[in-house]
Amino acid sequence: MILVTGGAGFIGSNFVRDWLALNDEPVINFDKLTYAGNLSNLASLEEDPRHIFVRGDICDTAHISRLLAEHRPRAIVHFAAESHVDRSIHSPGEFISTNVNGTFSLLEAARAYWSGLTGEAKDSFRFLHVSTDEVYGTLGPNDPPFTETTPYAPNSPYSASKAASDHLVRAYFHTYGMPVLTTNCSNNYGSFHFPEKLIPLIISNARAGKALPIYGDGMQVRDWLYVGDHCSAIRRVLEAGRLGEVYNVGGWNEMANLEVVHTLCDILDMLDPKASGSYREQITYVQDRPGHDRRYAIDARKIERELGWKPAETFASGIRKTVQWYLDNQAWVHDVQSGDYLKWVEKNYATRDTAQEQQ
Ligand code: NAD
Ligand code: TYD
């Protein structure tokens, strides 16, 4: 079996569902269930004996050690993290605790477990660390995309904490010979994406008749990848990645935020039209994010060349499926938009000046 951390979050829950749909190897899903972790993301696996959910904190080395000794997984796939840049600006401490200290605790438990393995079990063990393209910092309009050798230059507490965790993982390979792999992926979108991030926030605000907040001028560029493609890249790296190597994962799909929001409005205008007018009329420019990275772009040629991985979904096909998923799963959106989430929205947007889009 494999151990997944953070498997109740957006990408982790997609990974676990896809994994069990493709093969019968059981998964231990270890998750703290923070505001971002949601067991209803795993509702389809409720009766599935191949899925073992354990609530716990990756900072708790003893708990992880007990789990490893009991279940003896052949691999750890590490998703658990605090993942939202805006939250990291308001409360960086939690990012240091989970992303840095938590990854360290997990590595220590994994190292002790792996050191005690022998023969084939030791040789085939893998620790796969899921990271982000944000560790590379920001690009100018004409800069080439990030490669695996682009120097680290993180600009937010989130990306700095992920960069620190990447360095720890790297050090465990070079110092202890631990069989680690790292993926640095671009922005994901798809089903079960928590509606604090751009794409699900825009879909849910649009339908609720609320403002669609664009930070700054909306010309910041991200490289969007469908979550199912990220999961397939992780499976491929786990299966065939070279030990100690880093693989950049991206969709070859750079888009400015405003273009993404316009696309979402246009799809909603088709699939769920308003009584009159377009969702674009709800677009509102708000104060920019401090230290906002201007452009991310991933050069994903290494994973294609070495492991034969390429994204299967285009943005046009993936984003349409995603919007349709949100339309079909309004109860899910409603459920997550309560309690802590509402307090967060208040805090994040209260201090931002607003202005309607001039069209
Ligand atoms: P998410 O915020 O949706 O989910 C994170 C999960 O981790 C939640 O289920 C949460 O409960 C759990 N968690 C948080 N702290 C924990 C702790 N201390 N112990 C155990 N569990 C804990 O995040 P996501 O978007 O699914 O991202 C997953 C991983 O992928 C992260 O490491 C992130 O840095 C990376 N990543 C995300 C993106 C993206 O676009 N979302 C892109 C590239 C890389
Ligand atoms: P986000 O989904 O938070 O991902 P990340 O910051 O990790 O890239 O944001 C994606 C882009 O959208 C980013 O440039 C910030 C911008 N953005 C807005 O313009 N408005 C919003 O309300 C949010 C949440 C994000």
XYZ file of C-alpha atoms and ligand atoms in Angstrom:
428
model
C 0.000 0.000 0.000
C 0.941 3.653 -0.192
C 0.649 6.439 2.386
C -0.724 9.759 1.160
C -0.570 12.912 3.295
C -3.131 15.674 2.721
C -5.456 13.352 0.814
C -8.603 15.164 1.961
C -7.611 18.385 0.182
C -8.100 19.409 -3.435
C -5.280 17.623 -5.266
C -4.802 14.859 -2.685
C -8.447 13.764 -2.854
C -8.347 13.751 -6.660
C -5.149 11.691 -6.465
C -6.640 9.119 -4.052
C -9.844 8.712 -6.079
C -7.922 8.350 -9.346
C -5.442 5.932 -7.749
C -8.159 3.581 -6.514
C -10.057 3.844 -9.786
C -6.957 2.645 -11.633
C -5.676 -0.129 -9.361
C -6.402 -2.041 -6.177
C -3.399 -1.013 -4.123
C -4.746 0.367 -0.823
C -4.134 3.916 0.361
C -3.668 5.184 3.906
C -4.847 8.764 3.803
C -3.270 10.842 6.599
C -4.789 14.294 6.961
C -5.254 16.833 9.750
C -8.556 18.063 8.292
C -7.765 21.769 8.449
C -10.305 24.158 6.889
C -9.030 22.873 3.492
C -9.411 19.181 4.267
C -12.879 17.851 3.710
C -14.009 14.262 4.156
C -16.913 14.835 1.794
C -14.254 15.022 -0.966
C -13.811 11.302 -0.277
C -17.490 10.390 0.072
C -17.335 8.084 -2.956
C -14.783 5.937 -1.055
C -16.743 5.695 2.192
C -17.465 1.978 1.857
C -14.201 1.166 0.097
C -11.931 -1.068 2.231
C -8.937 -0.047 0.107
C -9.118 3.489 1.571
C -8.010 3.919 5.187
C -8.477 7.426 6.513
C -6.435 8.514 9.544
C -6.790 11.955 11.033
C -3.430 13.317 12.159
C -0.834 16.050 11.877
C 2.369 15.610 9.866
C 4.149 17.500 12.662
C 3.472 14.451 14.885
C 6.466 12.207 14.090
C 5.420 9.562 16.630
C 1.969 9.186 15.061
C 3.427 8.795 11.567
C 6.032 6.322 12.849
C 3.290 4.169 14.379
C 1.351 4.203 11.114
C 4.406 3.281 9.061
C 5.240 0.394 11.418
C 1.658 -0.878 11.330
C 0.904 -0.590 7.594
C 4.400 -0.841 6.056
C 3.684 1.221 2.900
C 5.968 0.958 -0.119
C 5.760 4.720 -0.755
C 4.773 8.057 0.751
C 3.184 10.708 -1.460
C 3.335 14.007 0.421
C 0.628 16.559 -0.441
C -0.167 17.943 3.046
C 0.489 21.668 3.201
C -0.973 25.050 3.846
C -1.508 26.068 0.235
C -3.110 29.507 -0.142
C -0.788 32.471 -0.822
C -3.204 35.103 0.575
C -3.553 33.188 3.830
C 0.242 32.958 4.053
C 0.394 36.762 3.905
C -2.062 37.106 6.810
C -0.836 34.140 8.922
C 2.621 32.908 7.859
C 3.189 30.935 11.080
C 0.944 28.036 10.067
C 2.861 27.742 6.785
C 6.184 27.414 8.577
C 4.699 24.917 10.998
C 3.091 22.572 8.454
C 5.147 23.099 5.308
C 8.597 23.323 6.905
C 8.415 21.637 10.322
C 5.756 19.179 9.189
C 7.767 18.067 6.159
C 10.813 17.713 8.422
C 8.851 15.552 10.912
C 7.519 13.406 8.085
C 11.007 12.999 6.597
C 12.369 11.941 9.988
C 9.655 9.317 10.441
C 10.170 8.129 6.850
C 13.949 7.954 7.277
C 13.694 5.826 10.416
C 11.197 3.505 8.702
C 13.185 3.234 5.457
C 16.455 2.617 7.374
C 14.830 -0.395 9.006
C 13.726 -1.931 5.696
C 15.840 -4.545 3.935
C 16.268 -6.011 0.461
C 13.628 -5.320 -2.163
C 11.395 -3.404 0.271
C 14.222 -0.952 0.944
C 15.263 -0.659 -2.709
C 11.780 0.033 -3.984
C 10.661 2.472 -1.247
C 9.896 6.011 -2.491
C 9.170 9.377 -0.843
C 7.485 11.673 -3.367
C 7.269 15.334 -2.379
C 4.595 17.380 -4.148
C 5.708 20.979 -4.615
C 4.974 24.065 -6.633
C 6.413 26.224 -9.421
C 6.097 29.220 -7.073
C 9.460 28.346 -5.467
C 11.161 29.743 -8.597
C 9.756 33.240 -8.063
C 8.449 35.446 -10.841
C 9.213 35.787 -14.562
C 9.384 38.801 -16.863
C 7.183 38.744 -19.993
C 9.987 37.465 -22.238
C 11.832 35.191 -19.813
C 12.000 31.488 -20.676
C 9.777 29.217 -18.530
C 11.094 27.677 -15.277
C 13.272 24.604 -15.719
C 14.429 22.240 -12.974
C 17.672 24.235 -12.716
C 16.093 27.690 -12.401
C 17.427 29.181 -9.133
C 14.971 29.312 -6.242
C 13.621 32.829 -5.544
C 10.383 32.484 -3.538
C 8.481 35.709 -2.888
C 5.584 34.804 -0.569
C 5.601 33.096 2.826
C 3.804 30.192 1.073
C 6.424 29.768 -1.638
C 9.278 30.335 0.839
C 7.915 27.583 3.084
C 7.522 25.213 0.114
C 11.063 26.089 -1.030
C 12.356 25.225 2.445
C 10.569 21.873 2.316
C 12.049 21.159 -1.134
C 15.531 21.850 0.255
C 14.966 19.448 3.149
C 13.814 16.712 0.778
C 16.866 17.299 -1.411
C 19.160 17.173 1.635
C 17.708 13.819 2.746
C 18.687 12.373 -0.630
C 22.214 13.764 -0.630
C 22.938 13.194 3.070
C 21.115 9.969 3.886
C 20.576 8.500 0.434
C 16.825 8.489 0.982
C 14.940 7.551 -2.207
C 13.144 10.866 -2.766
C 11.469 12.421 -5.791
C 10.143 15.990 -6.103
C 7.553 17.431 -8.478
C 7.141 21.191 -8.958
C 3.791 21.826 -10.574
C 1.980 24.870 -11.910
C -1.517 26.071 -10.871
C -4.103 23.280 -10.812
C -7.829 23.532 -11.447
C -10.644 20.972 -11.410
C -13.254 19.378 -9.154
C -13.165 19.727 -5.340
C -11.051 22.915 -5.534
C -11.658 24.988 -2.412
C -13.472 28.227 -3.338
C -10.812 30.546 -1.923
C -8.639 30.005 -5.030
C -9.261 32.014 -8.189
C -11.183 29.590 -10.433
C -13.658 28.081 -7.929
C -14.091 31.478 -6.229
C -15.084 33.115 -9.523
C -17.536 30.322 -10.392
C -19.191 30.424 -6.997
C -19.299 34.251 -6.727
C -20.647 34.548 -10.262
C -23.568 32.253 -9.525
C -24.248 33.991 -6.204
C -24.456 37.369 -7.982
C -21.390 38.613 -6.092
C -18.386 40.657 -7.265
C -15.661 38.787 -9.183
C -12.497 40.197 -7.560
C -9.500 40.796 -9.821
C -6.303 41.650 -7.958
C -4.456 44.653 -9.442
C -4.682 44.863 -13.238
C -5.491 41.167 -13.719
C -2.560 40.696 -16.096
C -0.659 38.276 -13.858
C 0.046 35.090 -15.773
C -0.296 31.525 -14.466
C 0.227 28.194 -16.253
C -2.973 26.202 -15.612
C -3.026 22.396 -15.448
C -6.060 20.147 -15.021
C -5.812 18.333 -11.678
C -6.215 14.888 -13.274
C -3.106 15.589 -15.348
C -1.151 16.550 -12.234
C -2.224 13.264 -10.631
C -1.124 11.264 -13.680
C 2.261 13.034 -13.611
C 2.721 12.113 -9.935
C 1.844 8.461 -10.642
C 4.355 8.404 -13.485
C 7.151 9.976 -11.407
C 6.425 7.540 -8.575
C 6.618 4.665 -11.020
C 9.691 5.619 -13.032
C 11.277 8.851 -11.745
C 15.021 8.817 -11.141
C 15.919 8.994 -7.459
C 16.791 12.444 -6.141
C 15.484 14.096 -9.304
C 13.099 17.029 -9.639
C 10.404 17.068 -12.326
C 8.582 20.241 -13.364
C 4.939 19.601 -14.258
C 2.868 22.079 -16.270
C 0.124 22.444 -18.807
C 1.866 24.587 -21.454
C -1.059 26.898 -20.882
C -0.100 30.400 -19.815
C -3.031 32.739 -19.283
C -3.555 36.136 -17.673
C -6.004 36.077 -14.762
C -8.404 38.392 -16.563
C -8.509 36.021 -19.535
C -9.268 33.108 -17.197
C -12.088 35.064 -15.554
C -13.510 36.122 -18.932
C -13.435 32.469 -20.060
C -15.296 31.377 -16.915
C -17.920 34.096 -17.402
C -18.418 33.094 -21.044
C -18.859 29.393 -20.169
C -21.318 30.283 -17.401
C -23.194 32.565 -19.809
C -23.680 29.475 -21.997
C -24.304 26.773 -19.386
C -26.181 28.786 -16.776
C -27.246 32.136 -18.282
C -28.422 35.017 -16.103
C -31.891 36.449 -16.625
C -30.223 39.334 -18.423
C -26.657 40.441 -19.176
C -23.335 38.643 -18.768
C -21.447 37.447 -15.708
C -18.620 39.684 -16.953
C -20.568 42.637 -15.527
C -19.755 41.361 -12.020
C -15.986 41.777 -12.554
C -14.515 44.129 -9.950
C -10.907 45.281 -9.664
C -9.584 45.153 -6.100
C -6.322 46.075 -4.411
C -3.418 43.911 -5.519
C -1.825 41.133 -3.451
C 1.403 42.358 -1.763
C 4.457 40.920 -3.539
C 2.197 39.475 -6.249
C 4.259 37.337 -8.666
C 3.702 38.597 -12.200
C 4.231 35.455 -14.235
C 4.756 31.725 -13.761
C 5.514 29.378 -16.650
C 6.730 25.787 -16.596
C 9.070 24.084 -19.011
C 7.756 20.510 -18.757
C 10.118 18.970 -21.311
C 12.127 16.908 -18.814
C 9.170 14.836 -17.593
C 8.033 14.383 -21.185
C 11.486 13.370 -22.424
C 12.419 11.068 -19.542
C 9.062 9.655 -18.491
C 6.834 10.198 -21.522
C 4.294 12.280 -19.552
C 2.203 14.935 -21.268
C -1.057 16.578 -20.162
C -4.114 14.863 -21.649
C -6.507 17.758 -21.159
C -6.521 21.098 -22.972
C -7.599 24.183 -21.021
C -10.747 24.405 -23.164
C -11.826 20.846 -22.318
C -10.675 20.893 -18.685
C -12.241 24.203 -17.757
C -15.590 23.276 -19.268
C -15.659 20.019 -17.282
C -14.713 21.974 -14.178
C -17.489 24.552 -14.541
C -19.973 21.747 -15.186
C -18.759 19.952 -12.026
C -19.424 23.068 -9.929
C -22.876 23.453 -11.459
C -23.651 19.798 -10.664
C -22.232 19.954 -7.116
C -23.684 23.080 -5.593
C -24.312 21.301 -2.288
C -20.567 20.711 -1.935
C -19.830 24.396 -2.506
C -22.539 25.380 -0.052
C -21.152 23.067 2.630
C -17.600 24.356 2.459
C -18.723 27.972 2.424
C -19.417 28.162 6.108
C -17.685 28.811 9.405
C -13.989 29.451 9.047
C -14.276 30.051 5.326
C -16.653 32.977 5.800
C -14.409 34.581 8.415
C -11.521 34.246 5.995
C -13.371 35.933 3.146
C -14.217 38.833 5.458
C -10.578 39.254 6.497
C -9.113 38.964 2.985
C -11.439 41.311 1.151
C -12.316 43.852 3.896
C -9.104 45.807 3.384
C -9.144 45.858 -0.420
C -10.492 48.919 -2.265
C -12.886 48.029 -5.062
C -13.768 49.474 -8.468
C -16.171 48.125 -11.126
C -14.656 47.018 -14.451
C -15.154 49.665 -17.132
C -16.404 47.945 -20.294
P -5.267 21.987 -0.115
O -5.039 23.189 0.750
O -6.523 21.863 -0.885
O -5.130 20.664 0.779
C -4.142 20.503 1.753
C -4.513 19.298 2.602
O -3.476 19.116 3.580
C -5.824 19.474 3.377
O -6.600 18.290 3.279
C -5.376 19.714 4.815
O -6.300 19.258 5.779
C -4.078 18.907 4.851
N -3.153 19.411 5.881
C -2.794 20.703 6.104
N -1.946 20.760 7.149
C -1.750 19.487 7.564
C -0.962 18.904 8.593
N -0.213 19.662 9.408
N -0.973 17.555 8.734
C -1.742 16.775 7.920
N -2.522 17.283 6.949
C -2.519 18.623 6.767
O -3.985 21.942 -1.054
P -3.876 21.440 -2.564
O -4.187 22.559 -3.475
O -4.565 20.140 -2.708
O -2.291 21.215 -2.653
C -1.716 19.951 -2.295
C -0.202 20.040 -2.456
O 0.112 20.366 -3.805
C 0.455 21.110 -1.587
O 1.669 20.604 -1.108
C 0.689 22.264 -2.557
O 1.805 23.045 -2.161
C 0.950 21.516 -3.847
N 0.607 22.238 -5.083
C -0.628 22.808 -5.229
C -0.939 23.457 -6.418
C -2.302 24.059 -6.660
O -2.514 24.700 -7.691
N -3.275 23.872 -5.772
C 0.015 23.526 -7.448
C 1.268 22.930 -7.250
C 1.553 22.289 -6.070
P -4.695 31.587 -6.573
O -5.807 30.733 -7.092
O -4.767 32.091 -5.159
O -3.338 30.800 -6.833
P -1.782 31.304 -6.718
O -1.731 32.561 -5.943
O -1.161 30.151 -5.988
O -1.299 31.464 -8.125
O -4.579 32.851 -7.503
C -4.367 32.717 -8.903
C -4.163 34.107 -9.466
O -5.408 34.817 -9.337
C -3.142 34.926 -8.689
O -2.421 35.731 -9.627
C -3.969 35.811 -7.782
C -5.237 36.033 -8.584
N -6.470 36.208 -7.781
C -7.330 37.290 -8.061
O -7.068 38.099 -8.967
N -8.468 37.416 -7.324
C -8.787 36.558 -6.294
O -9.831 36.774 -5.617
C -7.917 35.455 -6.029
C -8.223 34.474 -4.937
C -6.775 35.316 -6.816
